[in-house]
Amino acid sequence: MPQLLKCPRPQSFNSNRAFRVTRHRSRITSFASHVTRHVLLLPIILLSTLSLHAQPKYEPNWPSLDTRPTPQWFSDAKFGIFVCWGLYSVPAWSPKGQYAEWYMYWMKQKSFDGQVYDFHQNKFGNGVEFKDFAPMFKAELWNPDEWANLFRRAGAKYIVFTTKHHSGFTLWPSAEAEKAWGENYNPVKMGPKRDLVGDLTTAVRKQGIRMGLYYSLYEWYHPWYLNDFHVFVTDHFHPQFKDLVTRYEPDIVWADGEWEQPSKEWRTPELLAWLFNETKNKEVVINDRWGNDSRHKHGGFFTTEYGSGLDNDAHPWEENRGMGYSYGYNRAENLDDYRSAKELILMLVDIVSRGGNLCLDIGPDAAGQIPVIMQERLVQIGNWLVINGEGIYGTRMCESPVQWSAGTKPEIKRGEYMLAYNILTETIDPAPGQAVKEVFFTRKGNAVYAITPKWPGKEIRIKNFDLRYGYQVSAIGYREESQGEKAARVTRHASRVTFLQTGESLKFKYDGKDLIIAMPAYKPDARWETAAYTFKVEVEGGK
């Protein structure tokens, strides 16, 4: 190679020799470029290798699994939609106030004085079993792209879809389900003749929405579950779960049906170690239903069901509920059984102000249609979020998430399951002498968002919002500083207040420690979104 670089100049032009020299020089240049490229790539390869090795290896026990942080995207999302759909959508009935998706169990157990059993006998006859609904579950009007578009219009950032409820019928082609219940016990073989989980997952992700999968650990009448639980876990539950996750790589795994056994018996820590260590989606999020010892103790987010959520953001959490009283579509319900759009929006605001997410359920019918009233509610929520979503998405809880009016504060219960939650009496329709939540607060970046459940009138008074004298919004998310901290910083102050509905800047002033914001003229003909009003208070100066 060196002698080529020192090749003597020819005395006269020789085309063959010139061609050979040029070719050799080209090879040298190509070789040098090749070496340089690989040398430059070497650090990237090394960093990638180190990054792979840097992924923590989780052990199959709760102390190890609990060290995994919940991916931030979940806490940023705030609003999701739960979709409860299956064979129970064929009868679509239960007594009011009960879950229609439990139809199989209510019928066999003759629950509620035999009401579901009697309904079944009258509607379908004595010889029809629950599994016979499979060919009736046709989904002939189902368009997954229309569903996904509706979810986008609603402002949802994630979906949770019931891939298998407690009956054992799966909405994807599960080999384990066929072994247990017969080769036709899934919608690819019967009814729709399509992979419902796969088709909806594709449609949802095309809209840029995260896809979560609900999965029931137990099955009411599975012969192995009833007779040999450990065989059920080893030969049915675990391989079926792994098949589901491997096929669709969900963003959320929403477990349920765990309450009859501890996590040790379900061997769910073993399954979750596999999920975190071996599967592709490293940002997968899990809930807390992995055994009767795990709720509100273990998991990426804690769940409450038809309750009011939790009090703080010490751990990510989600309130999960329907618009009516059932997850599955219940034809027994009417208009009065559904929450209004204003109620649902105020629930969302209240829950987000306390650091939680709201996952709101819908129950499609057997044809694949989402009931119009549910569609309307979703669009109404989405319309409000188009204007006010800045104060919802990606926000964090303030230390004091709400400002109460004068009066006696009502007792508010928190818990896992089925607790009274009347957001209207807490905000705009109180009992005589009862205090109400007059302002909710969230925060993001250098802004605090004040959200009022009704039009404030001429002004809003936010108590203890004094930034001039060394306070950091003590009433809505910051603490009062020490004297040393006050001396070490520049004074912070509210620099701008914006009404998100119109985008206009509002006048404000201080009255002692209170911030008073002057309201714009109310315009009843301006078609404002009136469920709640959001005011953005930007803060600047100081640290």
XYZ file of N, CA and C in Angstrom, residues 39-281:
729
model
N -15.007 2.685 12.565
C -14.440 3.274 13.783
C -15.441 4.226 14.416
N -16.120 5.020 13.569
C -17.119 5.949 14.087
C -18.323 5.217 14.668
N -18.673 4.082 14.066
C -19.823 3.318 14.561
C -19.524 2.559 15.841
N -18.238 2.313 16.107
C -17.864 1.493 17.259
C -18.414 2.032 18.571
N -18.278 3.361 18.864
C -18.852 3.853 20.123
C -20.358 3.669 20.199
N -21.037 3.834 19.035
C -22.495 3.664 19.033
C -22.862 2.225 19.355
N -22.126 1.289 18.741
C -22.377 -0.132 19.007
C -22.127 -0.450 20.470
N -21.020 0.101 20.995
C -20.689 -0.145 22.399
C -21.753 0.431 23.315
N -22.226 1.669 22.995
C -23.254 2.290 23.819
C -24.550 1.497 23.763
N -24.901 1.013 22.568
C -26.117 0.203 22.434
C -26.011 -1.075 23.241
N -24.828 -1.691 23.186
C -24.608 -2.923 23.946
C -24.714 -2.655 25.434
N -24.078 -1.545 25.861
C -24.138 -1.186 27.275
C -25.563 -0.874 27.694
N -26.317 -0.201 26.783
C -27.702 0.137 27.087
C -28.538 -1.111 27.288
N -28.295 -2.113 26.421
C -29.035 -3.367 26.567
C -28.715 -4.030 27.894
N -27.421 -4.017 28.224
C -27.017 -4.641 29.480
C -27.469 -3.814 30.680
N -27.731 -2.490 30.445
C -28.135 -1.628 31.550
C -29.582 -1.856 31.958
N -30.388 -2.501 31.090
C -31.767 -2.791 31.440
C -31.791 -3.677 32.684
N -32.476 -3.233 33.732
C -32.481 -4.044 34.954
C -33.146 -5.394 34.732
N -32.646 -6.374 35.416
C -33.211 -7.720 35.352
C -34.080 -7.909 36.591
N -35.367 -8.069 36.390
C -36.276 -8.176 37.522
C -36.443 -9.629 37.942
N -36.436 -9.828 39.240
C -36.610 -11.154 39.813
C -38.102 -11.431 40.024
N -38.501 -12.694 40.065
C -39.917 -13.037 40.206
C -40.418 -12.919 41.648
N -40.291 -11.736 42.209
C -40.801 -11.475 43.557
C -41.167 -9.999 43.642
N -42.065 -9.669 44.562
C -42.557 -8.297 44.647
C -41.485 -7.284 45.039
N -40.585 -7.582 45.978
C -39.546 -6.581 46.278
C -38.758 -6.149 45.047
N -38.478 -7.081 44.141
C -37.766 -6.726 42.913
C -38.697 -6.033 41.918
N -39.869 -6.582 41.689
C -40.794 -6.020 40.703
C -41.238 -4.609 41.074
N -41.356 -4.357 42.383
C -41.812 -3.039 42.825
C -40.774 -1.945 42.615
N -39.546 -2.312 42.287
C -38.527 -1.291 42.009
C -38.677 -0.719 40.602
N -39.473 -1.365 39.761
C -39.641 -0.866 38.391
C -40.512 0.384 38.395
N -40.011 1.498 37.881
C -40.829 2.716 37.838
C -41.930 2.602 36.797
N -43.058 3.219 37.077
C -44.141 3.266 36.101
C -43.754 4.227 34.984
N -43.771 3.787 33.734
C -43.425 4.693 32.630
C -44.230 5.990 32.687
N -43.552 7.091 32.448
C -44.161 8.411 32.629
C -45.356 8.652 31.723
N -45.384 7.997 30.575
C -46.475 8.262 29.642
C -47.833 8.015 30.286
N -47.896 7.053 31.227
C -49.182 6.735 31.840
C -49.666 7.894 32.710
N -48.781 8.456 33.519
C -49.172 9.581 34.370
C -49.482 10.826 33.555
N -48.929 10.928 32.355
C -49.216 12.068 31.482
C -50.556 11.922 30.762
N -51.019 10.682 30.584
C -52.168 10.421 29.706
C -53.484 10.953 30.265
N -53.751 10.704 31.522
C -54.898 11.210 32.279
C -56.259 10.624 31.905
N -56.507 10.390 30.620
C -57.846 9.940 30.224
C -57.748 8.753 29.275
N -58.410 7.666 29.665
C -58.458 6.471 28.833
C -59.889 5.991 28.670
N -60.085 5.064 27.748
C -61.404 4.468 27.507
C -61.297 2.959 27.648
N -62.187 2.398 28.446
C -62.288 0.961 28.674
C -63.401 0.437 27.771
N -63.153 -0.645 27.059
C -64.147 -1.208 26.142
C -64.490 -2.617 26.604
N -65.731 -2.811 27.055
C -66.179 -4.103 27.582
C -67.116 -4.745 26.560
N -66.619 -5.804 25.915
C -67.326 -6.412 24.774
C -67.077 -7.907 24.776
N -68.114 -8.680 24.565
C -67.968 -10.132 24.556
C -69.314 -10.799 24.353
N -69.391 -12.098 24.663
C -70.643 -12.834 24.455
C -71.788 -12.275 25.287
N -71.478 -11.684 26.434
C -72.511 -11.074 27.281
C -73.197 -9.911 26.571
N -72.598 -9.413 25.469
C -73.223 -8.333 24.697
C -74.405 -8.833 23.877
N -74.574 -10.151 23.786
C -75.732 -10.715 23.075
C -76.992 -10.552 23.922
N -77.065 -11.097 25.146
C -78.255 -10.833 25.958
C -78.308 -9.381 26.423
N -77.128 -8.818 26.783
C -77.024 -7.397 27.153
C -78.068 -7.008 28.192
N -78.093 -7.777 29.285
C -79.126 -7.501 30.282
C -78.665 -7.929 31.668
N -79.028 -7.115 32.637
C -78.933 -7.470 34.056
C -79.875 -6.540 34.801
N -80.234 -6.866 36.032
C -81.017 -5.906 36.805
C -80.251 -4.590 36.931
N -80.951 -3.492 36.976
C -80.294 -2.194 37.090
C -79.371 -2.168 38.305
N -78.220 -1.558 38.104
C -77.254 -1.464 39.191
C -76.286 -2.621 39.246
N -76.444 -3.610 38.358
C -75.564 -4.776 38.339
C -74.804 -4.834 37.013
N -73.707 -5.593 37.035
C -72.855 -5.713 35.854
C -73.466 -6.695 34.842
N -73.770 -6.214 33.643
C -74.338 -7.078 32.610
C -73.329 -8.105 32.095
N -72.029 -7.796 32.191
C -71.007 -8.739 31.722
C -70.893 -9.962 32.628
N -71.545 -9.934 33.777
C -71.590 -11.093 34.669
C -72.814 -11.976 34.373
N -73.401 -11.837 33.236
C -74.635 -12.545 32.878
C -74.514 -14.050 33.095
N -73.430 -14.643 32.639
C -73.253 -16.098 32.751
C -73.318 -16.534 34.216
N -72.635 -15.811 35.068
C -72.586 -16.159 36.486
C -73.943 -15.926 37.145
N -74.548 -14.757 36.888
C -75.855 -14.469 37.493
C -76.881 -15.531 37.091
N -76.814 -15.951 35.827
C -77.778 -16.931 35.322
C -77.593 -18.283 36.011
N -76.360 -18.775 36.041
C -76.109 -20.100 36.615
C -76.358 -20.124 38.118
N -76.049 -19.026 38.788
C -76.225 -18.969 40.240
C -77.647 -18.580 40.646
N -78.466 -18.218 39.660
C -79.834 -17.743 39.919
C -79.827 -16.586 40.912
N -78.925 -15.652 40.643
C -78.755 -14.485 41.515
C -79.938 -13.527 41.394
N -80.071 -12.649 42.400
C -81.111 -11.615 42.420
C -82.501 -12.236 42.271
N -82.728 -13.237 43.108
C -84.009 -13.949 43.107
C -84.328 -14.551 41.742
N -83.282 -14.949 41.040
C -83.466 -15.626 39.763
C -83.844 -14.720 38.607
N -83.647 -13.407 38.745
C -84.086 -12.491 37.684
C -83.375 -12.750 36.351
N -82.062 -12.964 36.405
C -81.313 -13.195 35.165
C -81.667 -14.566 34.588
N -81.804 -15.551 35.463
C -82.191 -16.893 35.015
C -83.552 -16.852 34.320
N -84.503 -16.152 34.939
C -85.844 -16.065 34.349
C -85.809 -15.316 33.017
N -85.032 -14.248 32.969
C -84.900 -13.503 31.711
C -84.361 -14.417 30.616
N -83.363 -15.210 30.962
C -82.743 -16.097 29.978
C -83.736 -17.150 29.484
N -84.477 -17.716 30.394
C -85.457 -18.738 30.005
C -86.520 -18.157 29.070
N -86.971 -16.966 29.400
C -88.030 -16.345 28.597
C -87.528 -15.885 27.231
N -86.287 -15.414 27.196
C -85.752 -14.840 25.960
C -85.150 -15.899 25.042
N -84.410 -16.858 25.611
C -83.637 -17.787 24.781
C -84.073 -19.249 24.914
N -84.760 -19.588 25.994
C -85.221 -20.956 26.160
C -84.293 -21.793 27.020
N -84.818 -22.890 27.485
C -84.121 -23.731 28.461
C -82.877 -24.403 27.900
N -82.851 -24.704 26.627
C -81.728 -25.458 26.072
C -80.535 -24.620 25.658
N -80.606 -23.315 25.771
C -79.528 -22.432 25.316
C -78.588 -22.129 26.479
N -77.313 -22.467 26.290
C -76.292 -22.152 27.288
C -75.544 -20.888 26.882
N -74.738 -20.393 27.791
C -74.004 -19.156 27.514
C -73.097 -19.306 26.296
N -72.436 -20.452 26.176
C -71.510 -20.649 25.052
C -72.237 -20.641 23.705
N -73.546 -20.861 23.734
C -74.321 -20.847 22.492
C -74.514 -19.435 21.936
N -74.099 -18.435 22.715
C -74.143 -17.066 22.204
C -73.036 -16.801 21.184
N -72.041 -17.699 21.107
C -70.886 -17.455 20.226
C -71.290 -17.182 18.777
N -72.147 -17.999 18.146
C -72.531 -17.676 16.762
C -73.434 -16.450 16.648
N -74.068 -16.043 17.759
C -74.922 -14.846 17.735
C -74.110 -13.560 17.884
N -72.897 -13.697 18.360
C -72.008 -12.548 18.544
C -71.327 -12.271 17.200
N -72.037 -11.579 16.310
C -71.604 -11.485 14.915
C -70.763 -10.250 14.609
N -70.947 -9.188 15.360
C -70.216 -7.934 15.106
C -70.324 -7.513 13.645
N -71.494 -7.715 13.057
C -71.653 -7.489 11.614
C -71.570 -6.015 11.224
N -71.765 -5.111 12.185
C -71.679 -3.675 11.891
C -70.385 -3.055 12.411
N -69.494 -3.889 12.869
C -68.280 -3.378 13.523
C -67.288 -2.810 12.517
N -66.818 -1.609 12.808
C -65.754 -0.984 12.028
C -64.708 -0.474 13.015
N -63.604 -1.190 13.197
C -62.619 -0.783 14.203
C -62.030 0.597 13.947
N -61.935 1.005 12.685
C -61.415 2.344 12.393
C -62.380 3.428 12.864
N -63.683 3.169 12.762
C -64.663 4.131 13.280
C -64.560 4.234 14.798
N -64.406 3.108 15.468
C -64.201 3.140 16.912
C -62.975 3.977 17.254
N -61.869 3.685 16.603
C -60.612 4.369 16.921
C -60.713 5.867 16.660
N -61.415 6.238 15.603
C -61.605 7.657 15.317
C -62.435 8.327 16.411
N -63.449 7.621 16.904
C -64.248 8.147 18.012
C -63.392 8.317 19.263
N -62.536 7.349 19.540
C -61.665 7.447 20.713
C -60.737 8.663 20.599
N -60.254 8.913 19.393
C -59.398 10.090 19.184
C -60.200 11.367 19.416
N -61.412 11.426 18.874
C -62.257 12.610 19.072
C -62.573 12.831 20.545
N -62.646 11.746 21.299
C -62.933 11.847 22.734
C -61.752 12.381 23.529
N -60.566 12.402 22.926
C -59.385 12.877 23.640
C -58.707 11.816 24.473
N -59.065 10.542 24.249
C -58.451 9.457 25.023
C -57.014 9.250 24.577
N -56.152 8.971 25.542
C -54.744 8.710 25.248
C -54.419 7.222 25.324
N -55.326 6.424 25.869
C -55.126 4.976 25.868
C -56.476 4.265 25.907
N -56.456 3.029 25.441
C -57.638 2.172 25.412
C -57.319 0.902 26.199
N -58.316 0.374 26.894
C -58.207 -0.945 27.532
C -59.354 -1.797 26.991
N -59.018 -2.924 26.383
C -59.993 -3.756 25.667
C -60.093 -5.123 26.327
N -61.318 -5.578 26.589
C -61.531 -6.864 27.256
C -61.244 -8.024 26.304
N -60.048 -8.552 26.381
C -59.674 -9.680 25.515
C -60.275 -10.991 25.994
N -60.488 -11.111 27.300
C -61.128 -12.301 27.876
C -61.707 -11.932 29.229
N -63.025 -12.068 29.352
C -63.660 -11.845 30.650
C -63.749 -13.183 31.384
N -64.462 -13.218 32.499
C -64.445 -14.389 33.383
C -65.113 -15.624 32.774
N -65.850 -15.466 31.687
C -66.482 -16.626 31.045
C -65.472 -17.493 30.309
N -64.326 -16.920 29.938
C -63.302 -17.670 29.217
C -63.313 -17.477 27.717
N -64.358 -16.830 27.170
C -64.404 -16.581 25.724
C -63.386 -15.504 25.365
N -62.516 -15.802 24.409
C -61.461 -14.863 24.037
C -61.819 -14.137 22.744
N -61.342 -12.908 22.628
C -61.573 -12.120 21.417
C -60.384 -12.181 20.468
N -59.543 -13.161 20.661
C -58.458 -13.461 19.720
C -58.380 -14.979 19.587
N -57.708 -15.511 18.571
C -57.657 -16.969 18.376
C -56.714 -17.637 19.367
N -57.240 -18.004 20.521
C -56.442 -18.599 21.595
C -56.493 -20.122 21.529
N -55.338 -20.736 21.390
C -55.263 -22.203 21.366
C -55.689 -22.785 22.700
N -55.347 -22.105 23.798
C -55.704 -22.603 25.133
C -57.219 -22.603 25.322
N -57.899 -21.573 24.818
C -59.359 -21.529 24.926
C -59.998 -22.664 24.135
N -59.438 -22.968 22.981
C -59.981 -24.058 22.166
C -59.814 -25.405 22.857
N -58.667 -25.594 23.522
C -58.447 -26.850 24.241
C -59.463 -27.030 25.359
N -59.799 -25.936 26.017
C -60.683 -26.026 27.175
C -62.160 -26.055 26.799
N -62.542 -25.235 25.822
C -63.955 -25.018 25.553
C -64.427 -25.536 24.198
N -63.500 -25.976 23.367
C -63.876 -26.421 22.029
C -63.291 -25.507 20.972
N -63.069 -26.050 19.795
C -62.318 -25.325 18.767
C -63.047 -24.104 18.232
N -64.322 -23.985 18.494
C -65.072 -22.847 17.965
C -65.271 -21.725 18.982
N -64.593 -21.795 20.116
C -64.865 -20.834 21.187
C -63.987 -19.591 21.059
N -63.973 -18.982 19.899
C -63.344 -17.670 19.720
C -63.914 -17.050 18.449
N -63.806 -15.733 18.286
C -64.509 -15.056 17.187
C -63.885 -15.271 15.817
N -62.718 -15.876 15.739
C -62.136 -16.186 14.436
C -62.849 -17.386 13.823
N -63.313 -18.299 14.677
C -64.011 -19.495 14.203
C -65.530 -19.303 14.157
N -66.052 -18.435 15.019
C -67.498 -18.246 15.113
C -67.834 -16.765 14.985
N -69.093 -16.466 14.729
C -69.546 -15.083 14.739
C -68.844 -14.199 13.721
N -68.017 -13.261 14.177
C -67.406 -12.284 13.260
C -66.425 -12.882 12.270
N -65.836 -14.022 12.623
C -64.798 -14.660 11.799
C -63.588 -13.721 11.597
N -63.177 -13.069 12.677
C -62.022 -12.178 12.598
C -61.380 -12.037 13.970
N -60.126 -11.615 13.969
C -59.367 -11.397 15.197
C -59.717 -10.005 15.719
N -60.608 -9.942 16.684
C -61.089 -8.653 17.174
C -59.991 -7.878 17.892
N -59.177 -8.563 18.677
C -58.083 -7.890 19.387
C -57.075 -7.323 18.391
N -56.700 -8.126 17.419
C -55.713 -7.680 16.445
C -56.203 -6.514 15.609
N -57.450 -6.589 15.146
C -57.980 -5.530 14.284
C -58.137 -4.216 15.044
N -58.604 -4.285 16.294
C -58.760 -3.047 17.058
C -57.401 -2.472 17.446
N -56.452 -3.333 17.791
C -55.109 -2.859 18.132
C -54.505 -2.078 16.969
N -54.634 -2.596 15.772
C -54.108 -1.910 14.586
C -54.788 -0.560 14.383
N -56.116 -0.531 14.503
C -56.861 0.710 14.278
C -56.530 1.767 15.322
N -56.439 1.356 16.572
C -56.153 2.301 17.657
C -54.761 2.901 17.499
N -53.793 2.068 17.188
C -52.423 2.574 17.055
C -52.263 3.473 15.832
N -53.072 3.279 14.814
C -53.035 4.190 13.664
C -53.441 5.606 14.073
N -54.239 5.719 15.118
C -54.664 7.028 15.612
C -53.682 7.612 16.629
N -52.585 6.905 16.884
C -51.602 7.408 17.832
C -52.000 7.228 19.282
N -52.890 6.281 19.542
C -53.387 6.026 20.893
C -52.748 4.749 21.424
N -52.414 4.743 22.701
C -51.839 3.547 23.333
C -52.915 2.471 23.482
N -52.492 1.207 23.324
C -53.444 0.092 23.372
C -53.184 -0.780 24.587
N -54.202 -0.930 25.424
C -54.111 -1.793 26.593
C -55.044 -2.982 26.467
N -54.674 -4.079 27.119
C -55.462 -5.305 27.043
C -55.875 -5.756 28.440
N -57.182 -5.886 28.629
C -57.746 -6.454 29.855
C -57.701 -7.972 29.735
N -57.348 -8.636 30.842
C -57.276 -10.100 30.833
C -57.690 -10.613 32.203
N -58.670 -11.513 32.229
C -59.117 -12.126 33.481
C -58.261 -13.337 33.811
N -57.709 -13.358 35.021
C -56.894 -14.491 35.437
C -57.752 -15.745 35.574
N -58.909 -15.604 36.189
C -59.701 -16.819 36.428
C -60.879 -16.904 35.467
N -61.453 -18.102 35.396
C -62.632 -18.354 34.578
C -63.631 -19.108 35.444
N -64.837 -18.576 35.540
C -65.832 -19.099 36.467
C -65.992 -20.621 36.423
N -66.127 -21.162 35.235
C -66.507 -22.572 35.129
C -65.524 -23.398 34.310
N -64.296 -22.933 34.212
C -63.273 -23.733 33.535
C -63.060 -25.020 34.340
N -63.109 -26.191 33.702
C -63.005 -27.447 34.461
C -61.700 -27.570 35.243
N -60.597 -27.084 34.706
C -59.335 -27.157 35.443
C -59.349 -26.200 36.625
N -59.914 -25.021 36.420
C -59.960 -24.059 37.524
C -60.772 -24.624 38.685
N -61.850 -25.314 38.368
C -62.709 -25.862 39.410
C -62.112 -27.098 40.073
N -61.327 -27.872 39.331
C -60.886 -29.175 39.837
C -59.393 -29.290 40.114
N -58.570 -28.534 39.406
C -57.118 -28.624 39.612
C -56.506 -27.269 39.300
N -56.509 -26.406 40.297
C -56.101 -25.020 40.102
C -54.684 -24.910 39.558
N -53.763 -25.713 40.054
C -52.364 -25.594 39.640
C -52.174 -25.998 38.179
N -52.944 -26.969 37.713
C -52.907 -27.313 36.290
C -53.463 -26.152 35.465
N -54.527 -25.526 35.951
C -55.096 -24.366 35.271
C -54.048 -23.270 35.110
N -53.306 -22.988 36.165
C -52.288 -21.934 36.115
C -51.175 -22.302 35.142
N -50.674 -23.522 35.248
C -49.512 -23.944 34.457
C -49.840 -24.169 32.988
N -50.962 -24.843 32.716
C -51.253 -25.269 31.345
C -52.236 -24.361 30.604
N -52.880 -23.459 31.331
C -53.867 -22.602 30.664
C -53.536 -21.117 30.835
N -53.578 -20.648 32.062
C -53.402 -19.220 32.324
C -52.063 -18.692 31.811
N -50.953 -19.273 32.230
C -49.640 -18.736 31.855
C -49.383 -18.784 30.347
N -49.584 -19.920 29.680
C -49.336 -19.912 28.230
C -50.299 -19.015 27.459
N -51.543 -18.920 27.913
C -52.498 -18.050 27.230
C -52.109 -16.581 27.390
N -51.710 -16.212 28.591
C -51.263 -14.843 28.858
C -50.054 -14.495 27.992
N -49.088 -15.398 27.920
C -47.877 -15.135 27.130
C -48.197 -15.028 25.644
N -49.123 -15.840 25.184
C -49.532 -15.757 23.778
C -50.147 -14.394 23.475
N -51.033 -13.929 24.346
C -51.694 -12.636 24.156
C -50.676 -11.499 24.099
N -49.770 -11.478 25.065
C -48.785 -10.396 25.144
C -47.812 -10.448 23.971
N -47.381 -11.640 23.604
C -46.423 -11.780 22.503
C -47.040 -11.362 21.173
N -48.300 -11.691 20.964
C -48.966 -11.341 19.703
C -49.130 -9.830 19.525
N -49.575 -9.138 20.594
C -50.066 -7.769 20.421
C -49.210 -6.703 21.109
N -48.239 -7.103 21.912
C -47.306 -6.175 22.563
C -48.037 -4.969 23.170
N -48.918 -5.213 24.128
C -49.754 -4.128 24.652
C -48.956 -3.077 25.419
N -49.536 -1.872 25.484
C -48.959 -0.794 26.286
C -49.407 -0.885 27.738
N -50.555 -1.502 27.967
C -51.073 -1.739 29.317
C -51.529 -3.186 29.401
N -51.212 -3.844 30.504
C -51.816 -5.140 30.816
C -52.689 -4.916 32.044
N -53.989 -5.034 31.839
C -54.977 -4.720 32.868
C -55.570 -6.039 33.358
N -55.007 -6.559 34.450
C -55.427 -7.856 34.980
C -56.669 -7.710 35.858
N -57.417 -8.805 35.988
C -58.627 -8.827 36.810
C -58.917 -10.277 37.167
N -59.930 -10.497 38.016
C -60.313 -11.856 38.374
C -59.282 -12.570 39.220
N -58.599 -11.823 40.064
C -57.477 -12.359 40.845
C -57.842 -12.691 42.279
N -59.063 -12.368 42.702
C -59.379 -12.232 44.121
C -59.547 -13.543 44.889
N -59.546 -14.687 44.220
C -59.738 -15.946 44.949
C -58.439 -16.596 45.408
N -57.295 -16.100 44.925
C -56.012 -16.707 45.290
C -54.950 -15.618 45.466
N -53.947 -15.850 46.322
C -52.831 -14.902 46.431
C -51.919 -14.987 45.209
N -51.124 -13.976 45.029
C -50.246 -13.917 43.850
C -49.271 -15.085 43.802
N -48.890 -15.608 44.958
C -47.984 -16.762 44.981
C -48.620 -17.960 44.290
N -49.918 -18.173 44.508
C -50.603 -19.307 43.890
C -50.839 -19.073 42.391
N -51.116 -17.833 42.037
C -51.256 -17.511 40.613
C -49.899 -17.522 39.903
N -48.839 -17.426 40.678
C -47.467 -17.317 40.148
C -47.327 -16.098 39.236
N -48.017 -15.034 39.631
C -47.957 -13.820 38.815
C -46.630 -13.076 38.926
N -45.921 -13.080 40.062
C -44.592 -12.447 40.038
C -43.667 -13.075 38.997
N -43.774 -14.376 38.837
C -42.995 -15.066 37.802
C -43.389 -14.579 36.404
N -44.678 -14.413 36.200
C -45.179 -13.969 34.900
C -44.768 -12.525 34.613
N -44.796 -11.683 35.638
C -44.439 -10.279 35.445
C -42.943 -10.099 35.223
N -42.126 -10.930 35.862
C -40.683 -10.886 35.586
C -40.432 -11.216 34.116
N -41.161 -12.199 33.603
C -41.062 -12.509 32.165
C -41.504 -11.317 31.325
N -42.614 -10.693 31.703
C -43.144 -9.553 30.951
C -42.124 -8.417 30.870
N -41.505 -8.092 32.000
C -40.571 -6.968 32.037
C -39.224 -7.300 31.400
N -38.782 -8.531 31.554
C -37.434 -8.900 31.095
C -37.387 -9.364 29.646
N -38.420 -10.060 29.197
C -38.321 -10.783 27.930
C -39.139 -10.197 26.785
N -40.156 -9.402 27.073
C -41.009 -8.917 25.985
C -40.470 -7.614 25.403
N -40.960 -7.255 24.230
C -40.388 -6.144 23.468
C -40.745 -4.771 24.026
N -41.975 -4.607 24.487
C -42.428 -3.283 24.906
C -41.919 -2.964 26.308
